Structures are given as C-alpha cells and as structure tokens.
Coordinates of C-alpha atoms in Angstrom, one line a residue:
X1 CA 28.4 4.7 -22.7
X2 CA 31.2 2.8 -21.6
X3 CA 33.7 3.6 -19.3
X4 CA 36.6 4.5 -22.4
X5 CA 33.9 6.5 -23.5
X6 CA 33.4 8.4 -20.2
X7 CA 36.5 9.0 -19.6
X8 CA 37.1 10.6 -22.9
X9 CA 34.0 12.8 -22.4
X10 CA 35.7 14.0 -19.1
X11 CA 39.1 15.2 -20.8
X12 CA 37.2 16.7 -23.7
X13 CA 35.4 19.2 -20.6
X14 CA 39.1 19.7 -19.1
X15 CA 40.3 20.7 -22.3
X16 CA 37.4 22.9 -22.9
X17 CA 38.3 24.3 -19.6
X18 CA 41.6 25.0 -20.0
X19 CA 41.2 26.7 -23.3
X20 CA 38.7 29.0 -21.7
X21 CA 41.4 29.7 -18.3
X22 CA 44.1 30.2 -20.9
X23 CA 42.1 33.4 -22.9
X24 CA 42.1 34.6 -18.9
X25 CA 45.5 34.3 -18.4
X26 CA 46.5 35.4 -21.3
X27 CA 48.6 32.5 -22.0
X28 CA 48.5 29.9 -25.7
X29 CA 46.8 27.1 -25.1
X30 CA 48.3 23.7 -26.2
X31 CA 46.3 20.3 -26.6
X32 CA 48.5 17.6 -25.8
X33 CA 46.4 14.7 -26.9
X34 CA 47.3 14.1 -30.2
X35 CA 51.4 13.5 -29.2
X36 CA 51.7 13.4 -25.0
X37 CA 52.6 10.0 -25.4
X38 CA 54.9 10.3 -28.3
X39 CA 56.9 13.0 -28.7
X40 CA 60.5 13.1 -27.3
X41 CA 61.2 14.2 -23.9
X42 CA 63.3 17.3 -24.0
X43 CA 65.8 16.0 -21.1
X44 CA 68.2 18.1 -19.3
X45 CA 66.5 21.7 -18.0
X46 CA 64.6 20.5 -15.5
X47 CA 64.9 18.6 -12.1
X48 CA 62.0 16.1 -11.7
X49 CA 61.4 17.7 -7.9
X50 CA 61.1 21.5 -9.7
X51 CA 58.6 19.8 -12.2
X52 CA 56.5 18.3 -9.7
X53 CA 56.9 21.1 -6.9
X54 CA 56.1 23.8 -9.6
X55 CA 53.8 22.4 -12.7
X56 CA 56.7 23.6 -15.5
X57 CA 57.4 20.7 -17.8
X58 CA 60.1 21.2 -20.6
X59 CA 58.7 20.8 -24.4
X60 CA 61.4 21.8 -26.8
X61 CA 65.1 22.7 -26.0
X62 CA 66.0 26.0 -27.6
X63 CA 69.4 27.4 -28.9
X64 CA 71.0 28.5 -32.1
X65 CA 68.2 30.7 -32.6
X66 CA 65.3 28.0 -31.9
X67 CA 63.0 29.0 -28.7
X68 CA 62.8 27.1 -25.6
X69 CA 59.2 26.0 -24.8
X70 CA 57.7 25.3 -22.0
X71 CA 54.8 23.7 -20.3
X72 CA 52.5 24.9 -17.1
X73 CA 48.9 24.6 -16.0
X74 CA 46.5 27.2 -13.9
X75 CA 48.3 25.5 -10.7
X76 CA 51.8 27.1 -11.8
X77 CA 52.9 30.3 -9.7
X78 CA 52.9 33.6 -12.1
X79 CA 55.9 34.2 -10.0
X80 CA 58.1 30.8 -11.7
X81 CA 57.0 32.3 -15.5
X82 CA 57.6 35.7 -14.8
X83 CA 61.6 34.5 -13.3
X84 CA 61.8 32.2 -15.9
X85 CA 61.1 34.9 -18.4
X86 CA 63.7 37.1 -16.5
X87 CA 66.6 34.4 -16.5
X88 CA 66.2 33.1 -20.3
X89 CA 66.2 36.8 -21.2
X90 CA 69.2 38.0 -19.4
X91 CA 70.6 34.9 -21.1
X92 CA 69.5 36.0 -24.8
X93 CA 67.6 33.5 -25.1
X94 CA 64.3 33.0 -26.1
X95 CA 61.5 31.3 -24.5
X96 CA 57.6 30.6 -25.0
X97 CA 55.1 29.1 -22.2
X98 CA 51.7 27.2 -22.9
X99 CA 48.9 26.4 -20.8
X100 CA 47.6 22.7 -20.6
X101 CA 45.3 20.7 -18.4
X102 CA 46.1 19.0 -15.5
X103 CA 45.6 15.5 -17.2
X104 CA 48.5 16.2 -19.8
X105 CA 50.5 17.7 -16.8
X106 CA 49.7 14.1 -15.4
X107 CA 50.7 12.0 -18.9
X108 CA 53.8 13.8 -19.5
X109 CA 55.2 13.5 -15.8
X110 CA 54.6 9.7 -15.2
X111 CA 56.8 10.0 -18.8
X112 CA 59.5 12.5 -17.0
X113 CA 59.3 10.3 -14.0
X114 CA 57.9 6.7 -13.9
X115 CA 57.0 5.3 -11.0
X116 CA 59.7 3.1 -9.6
X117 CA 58.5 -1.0 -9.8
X118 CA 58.2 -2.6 -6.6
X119 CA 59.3 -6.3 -6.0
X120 CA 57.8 -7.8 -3.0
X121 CA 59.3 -12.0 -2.0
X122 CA 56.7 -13.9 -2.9
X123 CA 54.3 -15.1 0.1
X124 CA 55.2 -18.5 1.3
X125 CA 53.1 -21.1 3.2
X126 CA 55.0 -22.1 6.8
X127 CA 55.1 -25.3 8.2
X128 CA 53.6 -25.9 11.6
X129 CA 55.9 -23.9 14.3
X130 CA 57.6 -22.1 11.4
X131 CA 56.8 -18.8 12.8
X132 CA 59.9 -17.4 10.9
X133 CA 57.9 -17.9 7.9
X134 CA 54.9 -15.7 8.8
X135 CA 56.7 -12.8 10.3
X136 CA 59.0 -12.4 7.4
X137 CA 55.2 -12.5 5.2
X138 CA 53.7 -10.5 7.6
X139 CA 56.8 -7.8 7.2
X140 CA 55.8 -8.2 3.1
X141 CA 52.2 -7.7 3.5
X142 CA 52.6 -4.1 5.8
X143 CA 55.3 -2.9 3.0
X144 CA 53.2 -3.1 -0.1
X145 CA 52.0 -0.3 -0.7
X146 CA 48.3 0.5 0.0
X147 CA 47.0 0.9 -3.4
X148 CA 49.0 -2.7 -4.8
X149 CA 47.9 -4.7 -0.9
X150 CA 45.2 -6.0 -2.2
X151 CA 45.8 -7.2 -5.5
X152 CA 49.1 -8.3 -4.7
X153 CA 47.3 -10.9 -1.7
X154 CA 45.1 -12.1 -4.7
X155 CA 48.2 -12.7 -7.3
X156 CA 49.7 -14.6 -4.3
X157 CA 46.6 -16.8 -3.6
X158 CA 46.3 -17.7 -7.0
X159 CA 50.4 -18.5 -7.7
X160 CA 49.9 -20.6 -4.6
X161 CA 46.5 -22.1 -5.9
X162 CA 44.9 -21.5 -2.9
X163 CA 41.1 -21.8 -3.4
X164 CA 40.2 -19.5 -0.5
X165 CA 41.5 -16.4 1.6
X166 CA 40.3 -15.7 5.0
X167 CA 41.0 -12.2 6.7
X168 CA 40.1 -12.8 10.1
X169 CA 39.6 -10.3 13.4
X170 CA 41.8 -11.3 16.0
X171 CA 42.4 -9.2 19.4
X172 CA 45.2 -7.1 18.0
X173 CA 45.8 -8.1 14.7
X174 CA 44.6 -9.6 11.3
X175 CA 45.2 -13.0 10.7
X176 CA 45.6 -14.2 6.7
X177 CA 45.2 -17.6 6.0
X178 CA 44.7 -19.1 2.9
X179 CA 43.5 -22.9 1.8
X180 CA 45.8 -24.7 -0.1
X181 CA 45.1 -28.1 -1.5
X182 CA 42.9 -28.4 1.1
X183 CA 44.4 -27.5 4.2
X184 CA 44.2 -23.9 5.9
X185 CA 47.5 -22.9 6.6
X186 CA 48.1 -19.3 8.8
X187 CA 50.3 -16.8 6.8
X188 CA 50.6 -13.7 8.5
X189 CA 49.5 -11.3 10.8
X190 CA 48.7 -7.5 9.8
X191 CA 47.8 -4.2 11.5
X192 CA 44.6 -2.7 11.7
X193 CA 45.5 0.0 8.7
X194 CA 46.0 -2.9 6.1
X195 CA 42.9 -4.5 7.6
X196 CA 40.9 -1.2 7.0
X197 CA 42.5 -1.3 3.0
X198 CA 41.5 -4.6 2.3
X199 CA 38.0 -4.2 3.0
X200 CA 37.5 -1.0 1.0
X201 CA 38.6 -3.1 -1.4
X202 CA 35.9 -5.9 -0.9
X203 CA 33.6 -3.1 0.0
X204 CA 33.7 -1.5 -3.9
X205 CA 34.6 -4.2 -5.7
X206 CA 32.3 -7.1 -4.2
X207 CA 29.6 -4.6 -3.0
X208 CA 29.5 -5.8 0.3
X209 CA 29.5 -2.8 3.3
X210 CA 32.3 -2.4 5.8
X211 CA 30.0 -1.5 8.5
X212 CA 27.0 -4.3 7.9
X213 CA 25.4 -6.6 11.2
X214 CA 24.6 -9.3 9.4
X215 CA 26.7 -11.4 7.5
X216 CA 26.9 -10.6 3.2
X217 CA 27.3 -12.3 -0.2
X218 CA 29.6 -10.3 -2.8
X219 CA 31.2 -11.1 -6.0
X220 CA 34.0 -9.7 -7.9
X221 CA 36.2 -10.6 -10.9
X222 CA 39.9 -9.7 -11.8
X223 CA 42.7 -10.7 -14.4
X224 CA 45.4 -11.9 -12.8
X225 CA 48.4 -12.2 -15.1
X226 CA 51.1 -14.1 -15.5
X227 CA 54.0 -15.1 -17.5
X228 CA 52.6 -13.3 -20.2
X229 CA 49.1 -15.0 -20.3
X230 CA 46.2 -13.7 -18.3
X231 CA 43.1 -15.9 -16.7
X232 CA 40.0 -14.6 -15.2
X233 CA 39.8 -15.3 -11.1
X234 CA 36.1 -15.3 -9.7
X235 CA 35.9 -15.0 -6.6
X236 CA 33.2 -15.3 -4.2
X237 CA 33.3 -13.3 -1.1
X238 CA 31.5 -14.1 2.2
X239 CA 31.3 -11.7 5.1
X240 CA 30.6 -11.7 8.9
X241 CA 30.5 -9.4 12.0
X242 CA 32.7 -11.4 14.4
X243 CA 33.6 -10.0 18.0
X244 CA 36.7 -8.0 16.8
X245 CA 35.8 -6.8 13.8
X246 CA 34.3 -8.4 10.0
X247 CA 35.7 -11.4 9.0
X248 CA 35.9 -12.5 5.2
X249 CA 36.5 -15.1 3.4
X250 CA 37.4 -15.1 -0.4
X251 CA 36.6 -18.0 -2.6
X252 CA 38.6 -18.4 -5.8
X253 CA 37.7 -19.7 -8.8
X254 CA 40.5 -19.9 -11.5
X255 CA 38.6 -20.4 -14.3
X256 CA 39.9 -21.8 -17.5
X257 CA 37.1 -23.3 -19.5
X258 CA 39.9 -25.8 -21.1
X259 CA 39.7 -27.6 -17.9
X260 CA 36.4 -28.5 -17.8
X261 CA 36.8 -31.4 -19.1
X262 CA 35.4 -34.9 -17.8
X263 CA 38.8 -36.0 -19.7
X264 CA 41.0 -34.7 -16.9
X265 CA 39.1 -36.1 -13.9
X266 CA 41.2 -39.4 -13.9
X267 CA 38.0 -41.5 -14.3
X268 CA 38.8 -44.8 -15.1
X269 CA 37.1 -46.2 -18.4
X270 CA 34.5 -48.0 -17.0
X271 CA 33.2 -45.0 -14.9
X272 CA 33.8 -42.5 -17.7
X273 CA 31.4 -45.1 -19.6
X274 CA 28.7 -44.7 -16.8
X275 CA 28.6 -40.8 -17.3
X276 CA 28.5 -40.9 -21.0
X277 CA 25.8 -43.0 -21.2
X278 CA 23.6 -41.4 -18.4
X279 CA 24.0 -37.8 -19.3
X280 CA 23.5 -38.5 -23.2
X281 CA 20.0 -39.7 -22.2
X282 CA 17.1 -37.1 -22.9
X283 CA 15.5 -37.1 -19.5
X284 CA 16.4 -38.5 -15.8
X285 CA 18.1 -36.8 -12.6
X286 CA 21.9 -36.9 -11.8
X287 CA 23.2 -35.8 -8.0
X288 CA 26.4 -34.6 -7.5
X289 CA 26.9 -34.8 -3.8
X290 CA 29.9 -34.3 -1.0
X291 CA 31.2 -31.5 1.4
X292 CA 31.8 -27.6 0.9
X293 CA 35.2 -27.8 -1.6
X294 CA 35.3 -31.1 -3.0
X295 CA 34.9 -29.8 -6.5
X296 CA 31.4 -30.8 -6.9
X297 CA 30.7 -27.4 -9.1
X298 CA 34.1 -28.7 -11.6
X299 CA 32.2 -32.0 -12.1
X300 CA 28.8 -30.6 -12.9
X301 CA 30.8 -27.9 -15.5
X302 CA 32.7 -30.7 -17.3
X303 CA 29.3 -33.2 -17.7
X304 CA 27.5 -29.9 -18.8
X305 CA 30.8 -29.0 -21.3
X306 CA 30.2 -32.4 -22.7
X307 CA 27.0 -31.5 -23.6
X308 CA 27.4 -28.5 -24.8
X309 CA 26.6 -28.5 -28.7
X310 CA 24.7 -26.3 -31.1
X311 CA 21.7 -28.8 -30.9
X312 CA 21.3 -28.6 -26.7
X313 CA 19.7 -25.7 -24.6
X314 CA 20.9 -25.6 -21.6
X315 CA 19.9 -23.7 -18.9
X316 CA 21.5 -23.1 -15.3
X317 CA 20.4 -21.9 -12.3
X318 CA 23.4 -20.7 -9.6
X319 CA 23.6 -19.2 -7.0
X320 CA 26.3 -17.5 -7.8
X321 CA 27.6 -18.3 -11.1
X322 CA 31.4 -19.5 -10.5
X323 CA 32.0 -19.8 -14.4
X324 CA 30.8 -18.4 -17.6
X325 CA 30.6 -20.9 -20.3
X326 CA 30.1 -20.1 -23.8
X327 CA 27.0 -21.3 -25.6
X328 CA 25.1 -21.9 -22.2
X329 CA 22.2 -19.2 -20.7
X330 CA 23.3 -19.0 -16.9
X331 CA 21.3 -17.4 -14.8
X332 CA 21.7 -15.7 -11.1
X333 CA 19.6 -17.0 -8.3
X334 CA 20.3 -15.0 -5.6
X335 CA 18.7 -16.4 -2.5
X336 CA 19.8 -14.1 0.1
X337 CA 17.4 -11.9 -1.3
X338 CA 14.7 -13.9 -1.6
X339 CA 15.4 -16.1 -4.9
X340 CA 14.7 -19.6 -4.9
X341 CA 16.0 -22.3 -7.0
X342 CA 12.2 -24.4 -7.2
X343 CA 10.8 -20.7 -8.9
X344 CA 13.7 -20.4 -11.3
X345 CA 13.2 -24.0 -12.2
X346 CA 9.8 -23.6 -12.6
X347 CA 10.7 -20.7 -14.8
X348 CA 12.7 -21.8 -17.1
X349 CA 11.3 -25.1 -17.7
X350 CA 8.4 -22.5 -19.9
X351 CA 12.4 -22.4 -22.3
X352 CA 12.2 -25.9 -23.6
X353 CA 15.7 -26.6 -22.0
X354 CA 16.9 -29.8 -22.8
X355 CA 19.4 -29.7 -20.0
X356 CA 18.9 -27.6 -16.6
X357 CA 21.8 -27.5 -14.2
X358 CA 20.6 -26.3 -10.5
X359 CA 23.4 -24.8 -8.2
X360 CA 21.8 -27.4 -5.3
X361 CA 18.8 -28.7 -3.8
X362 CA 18.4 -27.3 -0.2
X363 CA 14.4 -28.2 0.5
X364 CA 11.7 -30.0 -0.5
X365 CA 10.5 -27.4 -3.3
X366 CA 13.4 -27.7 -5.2
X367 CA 13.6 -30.9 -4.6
X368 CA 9.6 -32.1 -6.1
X369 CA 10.3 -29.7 -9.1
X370 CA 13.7 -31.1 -10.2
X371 CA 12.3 -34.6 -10.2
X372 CA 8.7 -34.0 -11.7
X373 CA 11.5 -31.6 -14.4
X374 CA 13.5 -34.7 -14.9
X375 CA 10.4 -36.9 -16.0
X376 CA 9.1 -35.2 -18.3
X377 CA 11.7 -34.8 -21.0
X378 CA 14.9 -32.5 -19.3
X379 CA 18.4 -34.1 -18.1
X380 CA 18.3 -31.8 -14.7
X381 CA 21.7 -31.8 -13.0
X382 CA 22.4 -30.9 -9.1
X383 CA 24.0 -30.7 -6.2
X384 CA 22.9 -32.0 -3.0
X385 CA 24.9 -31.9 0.6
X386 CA 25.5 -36.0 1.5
X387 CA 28.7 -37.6 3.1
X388 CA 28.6 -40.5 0.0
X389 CA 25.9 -41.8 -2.3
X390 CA 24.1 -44.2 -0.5
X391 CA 23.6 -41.4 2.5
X392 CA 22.2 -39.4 -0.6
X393 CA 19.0 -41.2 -0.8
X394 CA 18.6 -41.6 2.8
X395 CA 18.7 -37.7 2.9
X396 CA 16.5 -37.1 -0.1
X397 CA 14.2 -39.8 1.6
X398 CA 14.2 -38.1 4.6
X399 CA 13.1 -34.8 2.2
X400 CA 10.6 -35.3 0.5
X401 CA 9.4 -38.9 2.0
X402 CA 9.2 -42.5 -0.8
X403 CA 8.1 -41.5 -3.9
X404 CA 7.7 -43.7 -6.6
X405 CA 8.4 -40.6 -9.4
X406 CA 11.5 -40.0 -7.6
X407 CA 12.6 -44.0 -8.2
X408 CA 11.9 -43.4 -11.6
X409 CA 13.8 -40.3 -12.3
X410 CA 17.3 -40.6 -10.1
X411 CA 19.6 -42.2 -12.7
X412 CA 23.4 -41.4 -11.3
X413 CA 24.5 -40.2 -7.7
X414 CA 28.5 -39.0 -7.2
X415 CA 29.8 -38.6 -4.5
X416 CA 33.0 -36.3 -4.4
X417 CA 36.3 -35.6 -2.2
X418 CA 39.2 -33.8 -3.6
X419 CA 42.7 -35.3 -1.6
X420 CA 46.4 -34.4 -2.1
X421 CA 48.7 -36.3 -4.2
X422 CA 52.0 -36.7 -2.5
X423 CA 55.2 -35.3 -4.2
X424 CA 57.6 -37.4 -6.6
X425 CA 59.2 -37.3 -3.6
X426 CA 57.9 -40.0 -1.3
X427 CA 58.6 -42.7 1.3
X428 CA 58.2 -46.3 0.7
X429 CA 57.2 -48.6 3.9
X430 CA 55.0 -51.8 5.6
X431 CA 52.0 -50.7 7.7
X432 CA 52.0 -53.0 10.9
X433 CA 49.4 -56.0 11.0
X434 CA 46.2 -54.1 12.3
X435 CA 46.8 -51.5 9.2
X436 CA 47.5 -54.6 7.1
X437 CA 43.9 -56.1 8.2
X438 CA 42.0 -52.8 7.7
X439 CA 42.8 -52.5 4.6
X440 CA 42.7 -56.5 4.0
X441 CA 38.9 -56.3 5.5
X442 CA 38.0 -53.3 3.8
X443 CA 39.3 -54.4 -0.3
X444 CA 38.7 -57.8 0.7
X445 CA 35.3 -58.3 -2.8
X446 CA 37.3 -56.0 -4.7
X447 CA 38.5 -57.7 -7.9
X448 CA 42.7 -57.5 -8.5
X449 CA 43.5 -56.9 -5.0
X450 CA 46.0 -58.3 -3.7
X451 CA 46.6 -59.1 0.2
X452 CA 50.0 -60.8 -0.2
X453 CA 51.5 -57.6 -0.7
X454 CA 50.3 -54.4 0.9
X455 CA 52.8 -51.4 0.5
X456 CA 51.9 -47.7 1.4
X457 CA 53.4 -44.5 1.0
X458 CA 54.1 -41.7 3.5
X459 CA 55.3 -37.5 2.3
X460 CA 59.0 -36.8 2.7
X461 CA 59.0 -32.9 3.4
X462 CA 61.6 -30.8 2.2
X463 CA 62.5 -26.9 2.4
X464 CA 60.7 -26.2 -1.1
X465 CA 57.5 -28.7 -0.4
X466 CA 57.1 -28.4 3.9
X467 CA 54.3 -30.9 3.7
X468 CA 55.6 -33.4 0.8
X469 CA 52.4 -33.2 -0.9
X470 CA 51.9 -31.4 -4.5
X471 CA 48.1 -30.2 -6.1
X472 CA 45.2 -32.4 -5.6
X473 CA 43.1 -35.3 -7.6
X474 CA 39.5 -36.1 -7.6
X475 CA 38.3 -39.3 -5.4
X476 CA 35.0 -40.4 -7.0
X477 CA 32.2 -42.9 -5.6
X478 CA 29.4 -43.3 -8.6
X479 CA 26.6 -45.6 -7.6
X480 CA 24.0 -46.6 -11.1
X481 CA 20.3 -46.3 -9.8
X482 CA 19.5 -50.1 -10.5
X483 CA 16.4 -51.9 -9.9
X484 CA 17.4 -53.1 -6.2
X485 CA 18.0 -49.3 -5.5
X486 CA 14.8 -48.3 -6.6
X487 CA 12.9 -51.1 -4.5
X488 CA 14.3 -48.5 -1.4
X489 CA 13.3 -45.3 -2.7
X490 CA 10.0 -46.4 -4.1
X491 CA 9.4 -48.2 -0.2
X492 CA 9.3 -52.1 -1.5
X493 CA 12.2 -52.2 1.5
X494 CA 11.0 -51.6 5.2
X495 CA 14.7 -50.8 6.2
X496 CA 15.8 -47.6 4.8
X497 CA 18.9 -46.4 5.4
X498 CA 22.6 -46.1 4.2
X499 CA 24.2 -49.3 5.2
X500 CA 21.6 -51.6 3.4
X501 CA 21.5 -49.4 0.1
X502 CA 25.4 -49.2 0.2
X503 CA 25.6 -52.9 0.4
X504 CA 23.7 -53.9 -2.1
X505 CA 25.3 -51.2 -4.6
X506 CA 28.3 -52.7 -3.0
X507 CA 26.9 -55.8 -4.9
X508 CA 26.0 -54.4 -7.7
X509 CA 30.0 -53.0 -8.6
X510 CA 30.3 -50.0 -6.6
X511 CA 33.5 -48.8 -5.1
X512 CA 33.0 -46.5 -2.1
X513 CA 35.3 -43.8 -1.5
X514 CA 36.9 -45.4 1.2
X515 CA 37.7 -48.4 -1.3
X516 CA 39.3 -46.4 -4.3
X517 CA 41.1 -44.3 -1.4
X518 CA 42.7 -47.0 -0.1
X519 CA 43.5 -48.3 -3.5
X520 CA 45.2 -44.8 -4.3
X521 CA 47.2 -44.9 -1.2
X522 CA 48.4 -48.1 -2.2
X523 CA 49.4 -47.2 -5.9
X524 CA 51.4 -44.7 -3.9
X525 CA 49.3 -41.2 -5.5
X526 CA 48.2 -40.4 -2.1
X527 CA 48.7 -41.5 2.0
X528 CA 46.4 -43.3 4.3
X529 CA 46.4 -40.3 6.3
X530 CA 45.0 -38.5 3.7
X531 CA 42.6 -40.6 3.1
X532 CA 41.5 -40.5 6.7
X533 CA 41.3 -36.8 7.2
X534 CA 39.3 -36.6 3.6
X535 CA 37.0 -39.5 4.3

C-alpha cells in the first residue's frame, strides 16, 4: 500500500467516526470529501479567529427564506450552537448545523485562511572579513520558521551550487558552511534550537540517530524546485560526535542525467578519442583516480552513459549510489556494515555483465578480483585514491605487488581535479621572470607553446562575484598503458616509482595536470593560483 493509499484508509476511519459521534450528538452528519476543495466559500459571517478559536465554519449564507448552514466537529462547545441557535432565531432566521471530521475542519480552514508565504533574502557567500554578510544570514537562518529551516538551507545550497553543507559544533554556536566551487566558505552562525531542528531532520530523513558515539552514513533524497522545473538532489550525509556536539556534513548531488555526458567534459579531440576507443573494447581495466571532490564519480557516469545501449549489461557496485541511471542494475554496497566491494564483484560477475563499474578499490581483494574480472571478458571501471596517474601504479604496485595479469589488464588511468574558471571579468598582466621560467621549464616538450609570449590572468572581484571566479571545469591527466608502462608493472624495471613511469609517459604524449593547468591559466580560463591550490 502506498502512502496515497494510507492516507485515504485513515480519512475513510475518521469519517466512519464521525458518522458514528454524530448519531450521539444528535447532529446530521456531512461528508465533505466529494466538494471541500471546491465549493464556494460562504464569506462574510465569520471572523477567521472565531472559526479557529471555536470549530464553526460557515457553509451556505441564508436569507430570503434560504437557511444558513453551518459547519462544527465534536471539538465545538454545545454552548456556541445552542447561542448560535438563540441569535439566528430571535433574528427569524433559520439556521442548520452539521457535524464533520476534523480533517474537513482542517481542508476548509487552510481555504478560509491560507497560510501567509514567507520570503526569506536569499543566503549569500561573504568574502573573507565580511562579517556583515554572515550576521545578516545568520539573522535569516534563526527567522525561518522551524518546519521550512531545513529545506530552505537545502534550496539555498543547491541555488548556490554548493556541493556540500557542514553543520558544525562550536562552543556556543552552530557554524554553517557550505563548499562552493571548491572552496569552504563560513555562512552563519545559529543557536542551539535550529541546531536541534536540523538534525531531526537528518535523523528521519537520512536515518542517522541524534544521539550515536560513533560516527554514521545516511542518505536522503528531495525535489528541489525551481523556476518551474524540478531536479532530484541526493545527498549523502556523513556524521560525527565532535567535542560540542554532532557534526554533519551534507553531500549534494544535483543529478540531471542530461549531464552525463563525456561531451561536456571539455576533452579535447584527441583525448575524447583515447576514451572512445578504450571503453568500446570488450574487456580491460580503466582507473579513475584523484582526491575526495574532483568529480571522479561524474566521469565514471558519463563513460558508463556512453555505454549504455540495449545490447550492454551493466552492472555497478556503489557505495552509495549518487545517481540512478536508466537501463543500468545499480547495486548498494554498504560497507559500514560489513559489505565489500571484492564479494559484490565476485557476485555479479555469476550476471554475465559486460560492463561492471566499482564505486573504488580500497584493498587488495578488490583490487585481485577487478583485474582477474577485467581479463576475462568484462570492461570493469573504478576508482582508486592517487595524487595523478603515474602515482596510480606506484600505489596499486604497492597493493597488490608486480603482477604480470595486472600489466595485461590496466588499459587507461585519469587522473582528475575540478578548478574554478575565472569570471568574464578578469585581469590581464606579465608574471615577473622566475614565474616566466617556471612555466618556461615546465611546458618547455610541449608542442605549440610558445615562450616569447607568456600572459596570465588574475580574478577582478566585485560586489556580485566577491572572489572573481564563476562555476568550475574539469582538469584531466590520461596516461594510455603502453608497452614501456607495462615493462614497470610487470617488474622488467628495477626502479619503480612515479617519476620514472611519468617520464616516460611524458614521452609517450602525456600531459600532466600540472602542464594542461598551466596551459589553462594561460588561455586565461583559470589563475596560476588556482592551479597551485588544486595541484
């Protein structure tokens, strides 16, 4: 039974109810169902404060011989009929009462008296020592009301396009911060009572306890609309017991399954041409790898939407899932509890997949089954925790030792940042000469670049953009397992480690994400010092 279903079953017993109380009381029963939404509001004989205060709502405005008609339920005093009799009488007027349940009491006064809409300013993010800015949010957050608070931070996170929310304990107060574009910025400080709100919230809605000692993995969903279009937020919540009280942080995932699209990655044509061709291959091993955040998750969705015809099964394992996708069998791994990827690998492999996407290798279980998967006739996608490709395969090395099958089945390693683009409104100027030979010694193989003139870019803040930087765009690294990478994993080379196998896929073509950043700051999308804090 679903919930319209329950709740229908509940007003049928109210009704039932009230028809019973009304044979008590002597009264006719009315059921309002069929027009309490409809019918015409007979204005004018009651104040809104005597409905409320006394239970009587007005149903038909009498005169010239028609009866007035009135409305009450089992919480109306006898007293207020019996005067109400009394005054319509003396009046010659006259007037009928019927009993109905407290739900159409309920329905016909939000009619009578709507609730008034609220509109709360919009949360901004401060700049540094804007303190102005966070008191006059904080002042926002402690006047929406309790039952809107929550929602109303979520709407705000997600019109910002913030990609997390952290409620934190400090000695007096709540802090919020929220993540936007990659940088945490503070946004306002609230009282304990708000505190308490928003974590009854979490605590139904992402089944996570208020009271826990340990710290908790939740997940909730909610529509968040908007200009007359609504999207699906996910949003994955993480919880711990902190000095002060439990902290939480709120990942968001605005999913819109149009975006998953390897199209809108900004890959150039010859890198779009090295995906294509490795994922459209029947069987072999492709790493997605990079920090916490820097969209690895959006990358592996798009290849697997690529691949995503009627003639592919594909099969992920997630821990959890951050986006449903049509025509793919997703499945929950929840290791808190116990799960493991290399079991639900194991599993599902018995399904005749021909692609597998796992959430992330984390040990050397997972790690064995991908690879022996990805041998024998599956494409297996994953994520694995590596500063940049080459440190990839010292790491995996490090794992699970050199292994010959592992040479055999790793086909494609990216490595990921996400970095801000800086507004249309931006600064032209000349770096000074030890800039000018940084960047001179680090693009100094790289075909088309050109050290006569070196020109970078710096933000230009202004009171709508603080920071003079505007949404993100992906920095990619992709380094083709070639023969002369193999030679290190299979141990042909005594000196394993990430300078020698990112030189010689240096050689072989690769850019490293220091290269195409610097190349980005020069074409003016982003600044050096963004590329410095992402890299």
């Amino acid at each position: 039974m679903n919930e319209s279903e329950i709740q229908a079953k509940r007003r049928d017993n109210e009704e039932n109810a009230t028809a019973s109380r009304a044979r008590i009381l002597g009264l006719p029963y009315l059921d309002t169902r069929s027009f309490e939404n409809s019918i015409p509001l007979a204005n004018d004989l009651l104040n809104v404060s005597d409905m409320h205060k006394n239970f009587v709502l007005p149903l038909q405005k009498g005169g010239n011989g028609e009866r007035y008609q009135f409305m009450v339920t089992s919480q109306t005093p006898s007293s207020i009929i019996r005067d109400m009799r009394q005054d319509y009488s003396n009046h010659g007027e006259r007037v009928d009462f019927f009993l109905i349940s407290g739900s159409a009491f309920k329905v016909f006064m939000l009619r009578y008296d709507p609730p008034k809409e609220e509109n709360y300013d919009d949360i901004k993010i401060s700049a540094a020592g804007d303190s102005e800015t966070i008191t006059s949010v904080s002042r926002t957050l402690n006047a929406v009301s309790t039952e809107k608070v929550f929602d109303f931070l979520l709407d705000q996170a997600d019109k910002l396009g913030a990609s997390d929310i952290h409620i934190e304990n400090m000695r007096g107060t709540i802090r919020i911060r929220m993540r936007v574009d990659g940088i945490l910025h503070p946004v306002a400080e609230i009282g304990k009572d708000r505190y308490r709100i928003l974590m009854g919230e979490l605590s139904s809605r992402a089944n996570v306890s208020t009271v826990a000692t340990t710290p908790q993995s939740g997940h909730m969903q909610t529509d968040i609309t908007r200009d007359g279009s609504t999207h699906t937020l996910n949003i994955r919540v993480e919880t711990v017991p902190t000095m002060y009280g439990q902290d939480a942080v709120l990942r968001l995932f605005n999913f819109d399954e149009s975006l998953l699209n390897l199209d809108l990655l900004g890959l150039s044509e010859k890198e779009r041409k090295e995906i294509n061709e490795v994922i459209s291959h029947p069987r072999g091993l492709v790493l997605m790898v990079g920090p916490t955040g820097s969209g690895k998750s959006t990358t592996l969705y798009s290849m697997l939407n690529a691949l995503n015809t009627t003639e592919k099964k594909i099969i992920t394992l997630e821990d959890p899932i951050e986006y449903g996708i049509a025509g793919i069998s997703q499945i929950p791994i929840n290791t808190t509890d116990g799960g493991s990827f290399a079991d639900g690998l194991r599993s599902v492999l018995r399904l005749d997949p021909d692609v597998v996407m796992v959430g992330e290798i984390r040990d050397a279980d997972t790690a064995k089954t991908a690879i022996q998967a990805s041998i024998t006739g599956h494409l297996v996608l994953s994520s694995f925790h590596a500063n940049s490709t080459s440190a990839a395969f010292s790491r995996m090395i490090d794992l699970i030792g050199t292994n010959p099958i592992f040479s055999s089945s790793i086909r494609l390693v990216v490595a990921q940042r996400l970095v801000r683009k800086l507004s249309d409104n931006k600064e032209a100027y000349e770096p000074d000469e030890a800039t000018k030979k940084y960047i001179t010694d680090v693009l100094k193989d790289v075909p088309d670049f050109d050290a006569s003139h070196i020109e970078l870019y710096r933000p230009v803040p202004t009171k709508d953009n603080p920071f003079g930087y505007e949404g993100r765009t992906v920095l990619m690294e992709q380094l083709i397992v070639s023969e002369d990478i193999q030679s290190f994993i299979r141990g042909d080379v005594e000196d394993i480690n990430t300078n020698a196998i990112e030189s010689v896929a240096k050689k072989n073509g690769m850019l490293t994400l220091e290269q195409k950043g610097l190349l980005m700051a020069l074409r003016g999308e982003t600044s050096l010092e963004e590329i410095s804090r992402v890299i």
